[in-house]
C-alpha positions as a Python dict, from the first residue, in 0.01 Angstrom:
ca = {
    (1, 'M'): (0, 0, 0),
    (2, 'P'): (-52, -322, 206),
    (3, 'K'): (-417, -420, 250),
    (4, 'I'): (-558, -530, 586),
    (5, 'V'): (-901, -673, 662),
    (6, 'L'): (-1001, -589, 1019),
    (7, 'I'): (-1284, -799, 1165),
    (8, 'E'): (-1412, -631, 1482),
    (9, 'D'): (-1770, -611, 1612),
    (10, 'D'): (-1706, -324, 1857),
    (11, 'L'): (-1764, -23, 1632),
    (12, 'L'): (-1555, 223, 1834),
    (13, 'L'): (-1261, -16, 1859),
    (14, 'A'): (-1289, -94, 1487),
    (15, 'E'): (-1286, 276, 1402),
    (16, 'N'): (-986, 350, 1625),
    (17, 'T'): (-786, 49, 1505),
    (18, 'S'): (-864, 128, 1143),
    (19, 'L'): (-748, 487, 1191),
    (20, 'I'): (-420, 376, 1349),
    (21, 'L'): (-355, 129, 1068),
    (22, 'T'): (-439, 387, 800),
    (23, 'L'): (-212, 648, 958),
    (24, 'N'): (68, 391, 948),
    (25, 'G'): (41, 333, 575),
    (26, 'F'): (-206, 45, 547),
    (27, 'E'): (-523, 30, 342),
    (28, 'C'): (-777, -94, 597),
    (29, 'F'): (-1110, -261, 520),
    (30, 'V'): (-1343, -313, 816),
    (31, 'A'): (-1599, -589, 870),
    (32, 'N'): (-1826, -570, 1174),
    (33, 'S'): (-1933, -935, 1173),
    (34, 'S'): (-1774, -1272, 1111),
    (35, 'Q'): (-1973, -1344, 792),
    (36, 'E'): (-1898, -998, 656),
    (37, 'G'): (-1531, -1059, 733),
    (38, 'V'): (-1517, -1386, 540),
    (39, 'S'): (-1684, -1219, 240),
    (40, 'L'): (-1451, -920, 258),
    (41, 'I'): (-1144, -1143, 266),
    (42, 'E'): (-1263, -1318, -50),
    (43, 'Q'): (-1328, -985, -225),
    (44, 'I'): (-1019, -791, -115),
    (45, 'V'): (-758, -1072, -92),
    (46, 'P'): (-566, -880, 175),
    (47, 'D'): (-203, -905, 280),
    (48, 'V'): (-306, -974, 641),
    (49, 'V'): (-621, -1022, 852),
    (50, 'V'): (-663, -876, 1201),
    (51, 'C'): (-955, -1045, 1375),
    (52, 'D'): (-1128, -1020, 1710),
    (53, 'I'): (-1163, -1356, 1884),
    (54, 'M'): (-1509, -1299, 2032),
    (55, 'L'): (-1748, -1218, 1748),
    (56, 'D'): (-2118, -1270, 1672),
    (57, 'S'): (-2235, -1587, 1499),
    (58, 'M'): (-1890, -1750, 1497),
    (59, 'D'): (-1570, -1671, 1683),
    (60, 'G'): (-1235, -1574, 1532),
    (61, 'F'): (-1109, -1932, 1543),
    (62, 'E'): (-1402, -2043, 1327),
    (63, 'V'): (-1333, -1757, 1084),
    (64, 'L'): (-972, -1873, 1058),
    (65, 'K'): (-1083, -2234, 998),
    (66, 'I'): (-1320, -2129, 717),
    (67, 'I'): (-1057, -1907, 556),
    (68, 'R'): (-792, -2179, 570),
    (69, 'Q'): (-994, -2493, 489),
    (70, 'E'): (-1291, -2382, 279),
    (71, 'K'): (-1163, -2071, 106),
    (72, 'G'): (-806, -2184, 41),
    (73, 'F'): (-618, -1894, 202),
    (74, 'I'): (-356, -2127, 350),
    (75, 'N'): (-71, -1874, 375),
    (76, 'L'): (-269, -1560, 462),
    (77, 'P'): (-127, -1407, 783),
    (78, 'F'): (-396, -1394, 1053),
    (79, 'I'): (-359, -1192, 1374),
    (80, 'F'): (-603, -1228, 1664),
    (81, 'L'): (-715, -942, 1890),
    (82, 'S'): (-885, -985, 2224),
    (83, 'G'): (-1003, -761, 2502),
    (84, 'L'): (-982, -1053, 2743),
    (85, 'A'): (-688, -1107, 2974),
}
């Protein structure tokens, strides 16, 4: 089963997105903050990351930079979500 790390600080949206992903055959791990997301990616080593752009202490772009440059996940697929138009 493919593993997804979902980084989303809106709890209701995280719950709904996780449910949709799970119902479609993915194993979904949810982080509700940017720091928690980085840690979870290191622990789980997922097949893909789905990340909100606007987070708490750092935004999704900073999370991507840390994952790519500092943690060495160069080829990890990374999908951004945003509620903004």
